[in-house]
Amino acid sequence: RSSWLLLAPLLTPPVPVITAPPCSLCSEGAHRFQWIRNLVPEFGISSSHVKVLSSPVEFYELLKVQIKAAKQRVVMASLYLGTGLLEQELVYCLEETLEKSLQAKGSPDLRVSILLDYTRGSRGRKNSRTMLIPLLQRFPEQVRVSLFHTPNLRGLLRLLIPERFNETIGLQHIKVYLFDDNVILSGANLSDLYFTNRQDRYVLLQDSPEIADFFTELVDAIGDVSLQLQQDDTVQMMEGMVHPYQGDKVAYCEIANRRVMEVINSARTRQELLHAKTFHSSQPASSLLSQQDSQAPGSLKPEPDTWIYPLIQMKPFGIQIDEMVTETLLTEAERDARIYLTTGYFNLTQAYMDLILGTRAEYRILLASPEVNGFFGAKGVAGAIPAAYVYIEHQFYSEVCYLQQQERVQLQEYSRAGWTFHAKGLWLYLAGSDLPCLTLIGSPNFGYRSVNRDLEAQVAIVTENKALQQQLHQEQEQLYLCSGVVSASTFEQPNRYVKLWVKLVTPLIKNFF
């Protein structure tokens, strides 16, 4: 109980800071989403460069293949790196690739940058830090490990909140894995569960140097305001940088905002110039695009039919682009449009709930049944978290029924024996279409933590290509096939019983999980 009382100073929600006005959707096809480029860079690519993965094993094997093939850069941002045999194999792959680079003629070109969360990555005696220290010791000039520490965990709060509970205050939650010019966007962490039997989502963007550059710069920017892991397992800030919990909080957040927004704005400027050349020049678009980086000299890249928009959410730094874009998508979704929204942790913000209940599109919301919740069976207070999610789900379902919206807004629970569920994202089907033209994929869960506490990133993928739309549709179908529709009888089942103390505590703590 005392641990929860320590969180009392943070129970008041922060006042939202709007950094740019939302925009209305344009009218025709996939191009109606080009308003997003008013906020973030727009990357036009060929749909042939996009591959949707479906399983944890496929994700893990791809990570190993990409690490071994990397020549210039490996950049990995995750909540943490696990400590099991599968994670150790990833470290061995990095070591092997770095060794090859070191033995190559001349100075080694390969650089490895890893960004993790400080609190989660430091948990326990054997942790993410101890897994990575051998790489720092052997390849000090090529490896960088950055540990982000939220500026909101400081002073007495930091001294008194115990391990595990301190992670509720705020985390580095971005999951991006890139190797040279190939980028994997996912919600999966670098842990054995995510490589075996925890269902998530994964999209590979191949041969996409501009997108890889953007996420490299973003991870570098967050890394610069993070603690740097040293060879002796100590940490220190870069010279001249404000400390996240010992220094001035306002000054730290201003510097972090400036660094991240520089990345977003400079990439946006570059892409606008490319867009202007491509669409306002007499020279064919494919010819212009071929002047960008290409693997084979003189090769022509196909004209883009797919657009990638990186959406960043870092409320501690006053950056809330993902929130604005998501709210606009929900607000502007037309009648008879269908939105499939999935989250491993159903705890939508009040704004998202209001938009879902007050707009015209049809919604199919996929969430975890208690048995596939990542906290199911956990010890102590954490073991009650699945029941808290059931309580939140029941409240939302009751509101849907009260408003007589059961036909338009449908809840479905993912259930699969021996598995846990961590997939998050959104698929948008325009009115009259059997295939989605837009998906959101990345780290956010659409909950209070994602919006207000953690560092998050996802991408909006907009495509006109039917084959890619079919890939996305099949991904959605595969997830929803493992689900059952929620009804009033769902909450009468014995495993949906919620103890009174959980009902009383949930409104106080739901902003922390």
Coordinates of C-alpha atoms in Angstrom, one line a residue:
R1 CA 0.0 0.0 0.0
S2 CA 2.8 2.4 0.9
S3 CA 4.2 2.0 -2.6
W4 CA 1.0 3.3 -4.2
L5 CA 0.8 6.2 -1.7
L6 CA 4.2 7.4 -2.9
L7 CA 2.7 8.0 -6.3
A8 CA 0.0 10.4 -5.0
P9 CA 1.9 13.5 -6.1
L10 CA 1.7 12.3 -9.7
L11 CA -2.0 11.4 -9.8
T12 CA -3.1 14.8 -11.2
P13 CA -3.0 14.5 -15.0
P14 CA -0.8 17.1 -16.7
V15 CA -2.3 20.0 -18.7
P16 CA -2.0 19.1 -22.4
V17 CA 0.4 21.2 -24.5
I18 CA -0.7 21.4 -28.1
T19 CA 2.3 21.9 -30.3
A20 CA 0.5 22.2 -33.7
P21 CA -3.1 22.3 -34.8
P22 CA -4.8 19.2 -36.1
C23 CA -5.7 19.0 -39.8
S24 CA -8.7 17.7 -41.6
L25 CA -8.5 14.8 -44.0
C26 CA -8.3 15.4 -47.7
S27 CA -10.9 13.8 -49.9
E28 CA -9.5 11.2 -52.2
G29 CA -8.1 7.7 -51.5
A30 CA -4.8 7.2 -49.7
H31 CA -3.8 10.8 -50.6
R32 CA -6.3 12.0 -48.1
F33 CA -3.7 11.4 -45.4
Q34 CA -1.1 13.7 -46.8
W35 CA -2.1 16.3 -44.2
I36 CA 0.2 14.3 -41.8
R37 CA 3.2 15.7 -43.6
N38 CA 2.4 19.1 -42.1
L39 CA 3.6 17.6 -38.8
V40 CA 6.3 15.0 -39.7
P41 CA 8.4 14.0 -42.6
E42 CA 6.7 12.0 -45.3
F43 CA 8.8 9.1 -46.8
G44 CA 7.6 7.8 -50.2
I45 CA 8.7 4.3 -50.9
S46 CA 7.7 1.3 -53.1
S47 CA 5.3 -1.2 -51.5
S48 CA 7.7 -3.9 -52.7
H49 CA 10.1 -2.7 -49.9
V50 CA 7.5 -3.5 -47.2
K51 CA 7.2 -6.9 -45.6
V52 CA 4.7 -7.8 -42.9
L53 CA 5.9 -10.5 -40.5
S54 CA 3.5 -12.6 -38.4
S55 CA 5.3 -14.6 -35.8
P56 CA 7.8 -14.1 -32.9
V57 CA 10.1 -16.7 -34.4
E58 CA 10.2 -15.0 -37.7
F59 CA 11.0 -11.7 -36.0
Y60 CA 13.8 -13.3 -34.0
E61 CA 15.4 -15.0 -37.0
L62 CA 15.2 -11.8 -39.0
L63 CA 17.0 -9.9 -36.2
K64 CA 19.9 -12.4 -36.3
V65 CA 20.1 -12.4 -40.1
Q66 CA 20.1 -8.6 -40.2
I67 CA 22.7 -8.2 -37.5
K68 CA 25.1 -10.6 -39.3
A69 CA 24.6 -8.8 -42.6
A70 CA 25.1 -5.3 -41.2
K71 CA 28.1 -3.4 -42.6
Q72 CA 27.7 0.3 -41.4
R73 CA 25.2 0.5 -38.6
V74 CA 23.1 -1.5 -36.1
V75 CA 20.6 0.7 -34.1
M76 CA 18.3 -0.9 -31.6
A77 CA 15.8 0.9 -29.4
S78 CA 13.9 -1.2 -26.9
L79 CA 12.5 -1.1 -23.4
Y80 CA 15.1 -3.7 -22.3
L81 CA 17.2 -6.6 -23.4
G82 CA 16.5 -9.9 -21.6
T83 CA 19.0 -12.2 -20.0
G84 CA 18.2 -15.6 -21.4
L85 CA 19.9 -17.8 -23.9
L86 CA 18.1 -16.4 -26.9
E87 CA 19.1 -12.8 -25.9
Q88 CA 22.7 -14.0 -25.4
E89 CA 22.7 -15.4 -28.9
L90 CA 21.8 -11.9 -30.2
V91 CA 24.7 -10.5 -28.3
Y92 CA 27.0 -13.2 -29.8
C93 CA 25.7 -12.2 -33.3
L94 CA 26.6 -8.5 -32.5
E95 CA 30.0 -9.6 -31.2
E96 CA 30.7 -11.7 -34.4
T97 CA 29.7 -8.9 -36.7
L98 CA 31.8 -6.3 -34.8
E99 CA 34.8 -8.7 -34.9
K100 CA 34.4 -9.0 -38.7
S101 CA 34.3 -5.3 -39.0
L102 CA 37.4 -4.9 -36.8
Q103 CA 39.4 -7.4 -38.9
A104 CA 38.4 -5.7 -42.2
K105 CA 41.1 -3.6 -43.9
G106 CA 41.4 0.0 -42.6
S107 CA 39.3 1.4 -39.8
P108 CA 36.1 -0.5 -38.9
D109 CA 33.0 1.1 -40.4
L110 CA 30.3 -0.7 -38.2
R111 CA 28.7 1.3 -35.4
V112 CA 26.3 -0.2 -32.9
S113 CA 24.0 2.0 -30.9
I114 CA 21.6 0.5 -28.3
L115 CA 19.0 2.6 -26.5
L116 CA 17.2 1.0 -23.5
D117 CA 15.3 2.3 -20.4
Y118 CA 17.4 2.8 -17.3
T119 CA 15.1 1.5 -14.7
R120 CA 13.9 -1.6 -16.6
G121 CA 17.4 -2.3 -18.0
S122 CA 18.9 -2.1 -14.5
R123 CA 16.4 -4.4 -12.8
G124 CA 18.0 -7.3 -10.9
R125 CA 21.6 -8.4 -10.5
K126 CA 21.8 -9.9 -14.0
N127 CA 20.2 -7.4 -16.4
S128 CA 20.4 -5.6 -19.7
R129 CA 23.5 -3.7 -18.6
T130 CA 25.5 -6.8 -17.6
M131 CA 24.5 -8.5 -20.9
L132 CA 26.0 -5.6 -22.9
I133 CA 29.1 -4.6 -20.9
P134 CA 31.3 -7.3 -22.7
L135 CA 30.6 -5.5 -26.0
L136 CA 31.5 -2.1 -24.5
Q137 CA 34.7 -3.6 -23.1
R138 CA 35.8 -5.3 -26.3
F139 CA 34.7 -2.7 -28.9
P140 CA 34.8 0.7 -27.0
E141 CA 35.1 2.7 -30.2
Q142 CA 32.2 1.1 -32.0
V143 CA 29.5 0.4 -29.4
R144 CA 27.3 2.9 -27.6
V145 CA 24.7 1.9 -24.9
S146 CA 22.4 4.7 -23.8
L147 CA 20.0 4.3 -20.8
F148 CA 17.1 6.8 -20.8
H149 CA 16.0 7.9 -17.3
T150 CA 12.7 9.8 -17.1
P151 CA 13.1 13.3 -15.6
N152 CA 9.9 12.7 -13.6
L153 CA 11.6 10.1 -11.3
R154 CA 13.7 12.3 -9.1
G155 CA 14.3 13.4 -5.5
L156 CA 12.5 11.7 -2.7
L157 CA 10.3 9.8 -5.1
R158 CA 13.3 8.2 -6.7
L159 CA 14.8 7.2 -3.3
L160 CA 11.6 5.7 -1.9
I161 CA 9.9 3.9 -4.8
P162 CA 11.2 0.3 -5.0
E163 CA 12.5 -1.5 -8.1
R164 CA 9.8 -2.5 -10.5
F165 CA 7.4 0.2 -9.1
N166 CA 9.7 2.9 -10.2
E167 CA 9.0 1.9 -13.8
T168 CA 5.5 3.2 -13.5
I169 CA 6.7 6.8 -13.5
G170 CA 7.9 6.8 -17.1
L171 CA 10.0 4.7 -19.6
Q172 CA 11.8 4.6 -22.8
H173 CA 9.3 2.5 -24.7
I174 CA 10.3 2.9 -28.4
K175 CA 10.9 -0.3 -30.3
V176 CA 12.9 0.2 -33.5
Y177 CA 15.5 -2.2 -34.9
L178 CA 17.6 -1.0 -37.9
F179 CA 20.5 -2.5 -39.8
D180 CA 22.2 -0.4 -42.5
D181 CA 19.1 0.7 -44.6
N182 CA 16.6 -1.9 -43.3
V183 CA 14.2 -0.9 -40.5
I184 CA 12.0 -3.2 -38.4
L185 CA 9.1 -1.4 -36.6
S186 CA 7.5 -3.3 -33.8
G187 CA 6.0 -3.3 -30.4
A188 CA 8.2 -6.2 -29.3
N189 CA 11.0 -6.0 -26.8
L190 CA 14.4 -7.8 -27.0
S191 CA 13.3 -10.7 -24.7
D192 CA 12.8 -14.4 -25.1
L193 CA 9.0 -14.2 -24.7
Y194 CA 8.9 -11.9 -27.7
F195 CA 10.9 -14.4 -29.7
T196 CA 8.8 -17.4 -28.9
N197 CA 5.1 -17.1 -27.7
R198 CA 4.2 -13.5 -27.2
Q199 CA 2.2 -12.3 -30.1
D200 CA 3.1 -8.8 -31.4
R201 CA 3.3 -7.0 -34.8
Y202 CA 6.4 -6.5 -37.0
V203 CA 6.9 -4.7 -40.3
L204 CA 10.2 -4.7 -42.2
L205 CA 11.0 -1.7 -44.4
Q206 CA 13.8 -2.8 -46.8
D207 CA 16.3 -0.6 -48.6
S208 CA 14.9 2.6 -47.1
P209 CA 17.9 4.8 -46.4
E210 CA 16.0 8.0 -45.6
I211 CA 13.8 6.2 -43.0
A212 CA 16.8 4.5 -41.5
D213 CA 18.6 7.8 -41.3
F214 CA 15.6 9.4 -39.5
F215 CA 15.4 6.7 -36.9
T216 CA 19.1 6.6 -36.4
E217 CA 19.0 10.4 -35.7
L218 CA 16.0 10.0 -33.4
V219 CA 17.8 7.3 -31.3
D220 CA 21.0 9.4 -31.3
A221 CA 19.0 12.4 -30.1
I222 CA 17.4 10.4 -27.2
G223 CA 20.8 8.8 -26.5
D224 CA 22.4 12.2 -26.2
V225 CA 20.0 13.1 -23.3
S226 CA 20.4 9.7 -21.7
L227 CA 22.9 8.1 -19.3
Q228 CA 25.8 6.4 -21.0
L229 CA 26.7 2.9 -19.9
Q230 CA 30.5 2.6 -19.0
Q231 CA 32.7 -0.5 -19.1
D232 CA 32.7 -0.8 -15.3
D233 CA 28.8 -0.8 -15.2
T234 CA 28.7 2.8 -14.0
V235 CA 26.8 5.5 -16.0
Q236 CA 27.5 9.1 -16.8
M237 CA 26.0 11.9 -18.9
M238 CA 27.7 13.3 -22.0
E239 CA 29.9 16.3 -21.2
G240 CA 27.9 19.5 -20.8
M241 CA 24.5 17.7 -20.8
V242 CA 21.9 18.4 -18.1
H243 CA 21.3 15.4 -15.8
P244 CA 17.8 13.9 -16.1
Y245 CA 17.1 13.6 -12.3
Q246 CA 19.9 15.6 -10.6
G247 CA 19.8 18.6 -12.9
D248 CA 17.1 21.2 -13.5
K249 CA 14.0 19.4 -14.9
V250 CA 12.8 22.3 -17.0
A251 CA 16.2 22.8 -18.6
Y252 CA 16.6 19.1 -19.3
C253 CA 13.2 18.8 -20.9
E254 CA 13.8 21.9 -23.1
I255 CA 17.1 20.5 -24.3
A256 CA 15.5 17.1 -25.0
N257 CA 12.6 18.8 -26.9
R258 CA 15.0 20.8 -29.0
R259 CA 17.1 17.7 -29.9
V260 CA 14.1 15.6 -30.9
M261 CA 12.3 18.4 -32.8
E262 CA 15.5 19.2 -34.7
V263 CA 15.5 15.6 -36.0
I264 CA 11.8 15.8 -37.0
N265 CA 12.0 19.2 -38.6
S266 CA 15.3 18.7 -40.5
A267 CA 14.0 15.4 -41.9
R268 CA 10.7 17.1 -42.8
T269 CA 12.6 19.8 -44.6
R270 CA 14.6 17.3 -46.6
Q271 CA 11.6 15.3 -47.6
E272 CA 9.7 18.5 -48.6
L273 CA 12.5 19.4 -50.9
L274 CA 12.5 15.9 -52.4
H275 CA 8.7 16.0 -52.8
A276 CA 8.9 19.4 -54.5
K277 CA 11.5 18.1 -57.0
T278 CA 9.5 14.9 -57.6
F279 CA 6.1 16.4 -58.2
H280 CA 6.9 19.9 -59.6
S281 CA 9.6 19.1 -62.0
S282 CA 9.3 18.0 -65.6
Q283 CA 11.8 15.2 -64.9
P284 CA 10.0 11.9 -64.3
A285 CA 9.6 11.0 -60.6
S286 CA 11.3 7.7 -60.9
S287 CA 14.4 9.4 -62.4
L288 CA 14.5 11.9 -59.6
L289 CA 14.2 9.2 -57.0
S290 CA 17.0 7.2 -58.5
Q291 CA 19.3 10.1 -57.8
Q292 CA 18.9 9.3 -54.1
D293 CA 21.0 6.6 -52.5
S294 CA 20.7 3.3 -54.4
Q295 CA 22.4 0.0 -54.1
A296 CA 23.3 -0.3 -57.8
P297 CA 24.7 2.8 -59.6
G298 CA 22.2 4.0 -62.3
S299 CA 19.4 1.7 -61.1
L300 CA 15.9 3.2 -61.1
K301 CA 13.7 3.0 -58.0
P302 CA 10.0 2.4 -58.7
E303 CA 7.7 5.4 -58.1
P304 CA 6.3 5.5 -54.6
D305 CA 2.9 4.0 -53.9
T306 CA 3.4 3.8 -50.1
W307 CA 4.0 6.6 -47.6
I308 CA 5.6 6.3 -44.2
Y309 CA 5.0 8.9 -41.5
P310 CA 6.9 8.6 -38.2
L311 CA 4.7 9.6 -35.3
I312 CA 6.5 10.6 -32.1
Q313 CA 5.0 11.0 -28.6
M314 CA 7.1 12.3 -25.8
K315 CA 4.8 14.2 -23.4
P316 CA 7.5 14.8 -20.8
F317 CA 9.3 16.8 -23.5
G318 CA 6.1 18.6 -24.7
I319 CA 6.0 16.5 -27.9
Q320 CA 2.6 14.9 -28.7
I321 CA 2.5 14.3 -32.5
D322 CA 1.3 10.8 -32.3
E323 CA -1.6 11.8 -30.0
M324 CA -2.7 14.6 -32.4
V325 CA -2.6 12.3 -35.5
T326 CA -4.4 9.5 -33.7
E327 CA -7.1 11.8 -32.4
T328 CA -7.6 13.3 -35.9
L329 CA -7.8 9.9 -37.5
L330 CA -10.5 8.9 -35.0
T331 CA -12.3 12.2 -35.3
E332 CA -12.4 12.3 -39.1
A333 CA -13.2 8.6 -39.8
E334 CA -16.3 8.7 -42.0
R335 CA -19.6 6.8 -41.6
D336 CA -19.2 3.2 -42.8
A337 CA -15.4 3.3 -42.4
R338 CA -14.1 0.5 -40.3
I339 CA -11.3 0.8 -37.7
Y340 CA -9.6 -2.2 -36.2
L341 CA -7.8 -1.1 -33.1
T342 CA -5.7 -3.5 -31.0
T343 CA -3.8 -3.2 -27.7
G344 CA -2.2 -5.6 -25.3
Y345 CA -3.3 -3.4 -22.4
F346 CA -6.8 -2.0 -22.8
N347 CA -6.7 1.3 -20.9
L348 CA -7.7 3.9 -23.5
T349 CA -7.4 7.6 -22.6
Q350 CA -10.6 9.4 -22.0
A351 CA -10.1 11.4 -25.2
Y352 CA -9.8 8.2 -27.3
M353 CA -12.8 6.6 -25.6
D354 CA -14.9 9.7 -26.2
L355 CA -14.0 9.8 -29.9
I356 CA -14.7 6.1 -30.4
L357 CA -18.1 6.5 -28.7
G358 CA -19.0 9.8 -30.3
T359 CA -17.9 9.3 -34.0
R360 CA -19.5 7.5 -36.9
A361 CA -17.1 4.8 -38.0
E362 CA -17.4 1.1 -37.0
Y363 CA -14.9 -0.1 -34.4
R364 CA -13.5 -3.6 -33.8
I365 CA -11.3 -3.4 -30.7
L366 CA -9.0 -6.3 -29.9
L367 CA -7.6 -6.7 -26.4
A368 CA -6.1 -9.4 -24.2
S369 CA -8.2 -11.9 -22.3
P370 CA -7.0 -12.2 -18.7
E371 CA -5.1 -15.4 -19.4
V372 CA -3.0 -13.9 -22.2
N373 CA -2.3 -10.7 -20.4
G374 CA 1.5 -10.3 -19.8
F375 CA 0.9 -9.8 -16.1
F376 CA -1.2 -13.0 -15.7
G377 CA 0.1 -15.0 -12.8
A378 CA 2.6 -12.4 -11.6
K379 CA 3.5 -12.2 -7.9
G380 CA 2.3 -9.5 -5.6
V381 CA 0.3 -6.4 -6.6
A382 CA 1.2 -7.0 -10.3
G383 CA -0.8 -10.2 -10.2
A384 CA -4.0 -8.1 -9.8
I385 CA -3.3 -6.0 -13.0
P386 CA -5.2 -8.4 -15.3
A387 CA -8.3 -8.0 -13.1
A388 CA -7.9 -4.2 -13.2
Y389 CA -7.9 -4.4 -17.0
V390 CA -11.1 -6.6 -16.8
Y391 CA -12.7 -3.9 -14.7
I392 CA -11.7 -1.1 -17.1
E393 CA -13.0 -3.3 -20.0
H394 CA -16.3 -3.9 -18.3
Q395 CA -16.8 -0.2 -17.6
F396 CA -16.2 0.6 -21.2
Y397 CA -18.5 -2.2 -22.4
S398 CA -21.2 -0.9 -20.1
E399 CA -20.9 2.6 -21.6
V400 CA -21.1 1.1 -25.1
C401 CA -24.3 -0.7 -24.1
Y402 CA -25.7 2.4 -22.3
L403 CA -25.3 4.4 -25.5
Q404 CA -26.7 1.5 -27.6
Q405 CA -23.6 1.3 -29.7
Q406 CA -23.0 -2.5 -29.5
E407 CA -23.4 -2.9 -33.3
R408 CA -21.0 -0.1 -34.1
V409 CA -18.4 -0.6 -31.4
Q410 CA -17.4 -4.2 -30.8
L411 CA -14.9 -5.6 -28.3
Q412 CA -13.1 -8.8 -28.9
E413 CA -10.7 -10.7 -26.7
Y414 CA -7.6 -12.5 -27.9
S415 CA -7.2 -16.0 -26.5
R416 CA -4.5 -18.5 -27.4
A417 CA -3.4 -21.4 -25.2
G418 CA 0.2 -21.0 -24.0
W419 CA 0.6 -17.5 -25.5
T420 CA 0.5 -13.9 -24.3
F421 CA -0.7 -11.0 -26.3
H422 CA 1.2 -7.7 -26.9
A423 CA 0.1 -6.6 -30.3
K424 CA -0.9 -2.9 -30.7
G425 CA -1.9 -0.8 -33.6
L426 CA -4.7 0.3 -35.9
W427 CA -6.0 -0.6 -39.4
L428 CA -8.3 1.9 -41.3
Y429 CA -10.7 0.6 -44.0
L430 CA -12.3 3.4 -45.9
A431 CA -16.1 3.2 -46.6
G432 CA -16.8 0.7 -49.3
S433 CA -13.3 -0.9 -49.1
D434 CA -12.5 -4.5 -48.2
L435 CA -8.8 -3.7 -47.6
P436 CA -7.1 -1.2 -45.3
C437 CA -5.2 1.8 -46.8
L438 CA -3.6 2.9 -43.5
T439 CA -2.1 1.1 -40.5
L440 CA -0.4 2.4 -37.4
I441 CA 2.4 0.2 -36.0
G442 CA 4.9 0.7 -33.2
S443 CA 5.1 1.0 -29.5
P444 CA 2.1 3.0 -28.2
N445 CA -0.8 1.2 -26.5
F446 CA -3.3 4.1 -26.8
G447 CA -3.4 4.3 -23.0
Y448 CA -2.6 7.0 -20.5
R449 CA 1.0 5.9 -20.1
S450 CA 1.7 5.9 -23.8
V451 CA 0.2 9.4 -24.2
N452 CA 1.5 11.0 -21.0
R453 CA 4.5 9.2 -19.4
D454 CA 6.6 7.2 -21.8
L455 CA 8.7 7.9 -24.9
E456 CA 6.8 6.3 -27.8
A457 CA 7.2 6.1 -31.6
Q458 CA 5.2 4.4 -34.3
V459 CA 4.7 4.9 -38.0
A460 CA 1.6 5.5 -40.1
I461 CA 1.9 3.4 -43.3
V462 CA -0.4 4.6 -46.0
T463 CA -0.5 2.6 -49.2
E464 CA -2.4 2.5 -52.6
N465 CA -0.9 -0.9 -53.5
K466 CA -3.4 -3.7 -53.4
A467 CA -0.8 -6.4 -52.6
L468 CA 0.4 -4.5 -49.5
Q469 CA -3.1 -3.7 -48.5
Q470 CA -3.8 -7.5 -48.7
Q471 CA -0.8 -8.2 -46.5
L472 CA -2.1 -5.8 -43.9
H473 CA -5.6 -7.2 -44.1
Q474 CA -4.2 -10.7 -43.6
E475 CA -2.2 -9.6 -40.6
Q476 CA -5.4 -8.1 -39.1
E477 CA -7.4 -11.2 -39.9
Q478 CA -4.8 -13.5 -38.4
L479 CA -4.9 -11.7 -35.1
Y480 CA -8.7 -11.3 -34.9
L481 CA -9.2 -15.0 -35.8
C482 CA -7.8 -15.9 -32.4
S483 CA -10.5 -13.9 -30.6
G484 CA -14.1 -14.1 -29.3
V485 CA -16.7 -11.3 -29.2
V486 CA -17.3 -9.7 -25.8
S487 CA -20.9 -9.8 -24.5
A488 CA -22.6 -9.3 -21.2
S489 CA -22.1 -13.0 -20.4
T490 CA -18.3 -12.6 -20.7
F491 CA -18.2 -10.7 -17.4
E492 CA -20.3 -13.4 -15.7
Q493 CA -17.5 -16.0 -16.1
P494 CA -15.6 -17.0 -12.9
N495 CA -12.2 -15.7 -14.4
R496 CA -13.8 -12.2 -14.8
Y497 CA -14.5 -11.8 -11.1
V498 CA -12.9 -8.6 -9.8
K499 CA -12.3 -8.2 -6.1
L500 CA -13.6 -5.1 -4.4
W501 CA -10.2 -3.7 -3.5
V502 CA -9.1 -3.9 -7.1
K503 CA -12.3 -1.9 -8.2
L504 CA -11.5 0.7 -5.5
V505 CA -7.8 1.0 -6.4
T506 CA -8.0 0.9 -10.2
P507 CA -9.3 4.5 -10.7
L508 CA -6.3 5.7 -8.7
I509 CA -3.6 3.7 -10.4
K510 CA -4.8 3.1 -13.9
N511 CA -2.6 6.0 -15.2
F512 CA 0.5 4.0 -14.2
F513 CA 0.0 0.7 -16.2

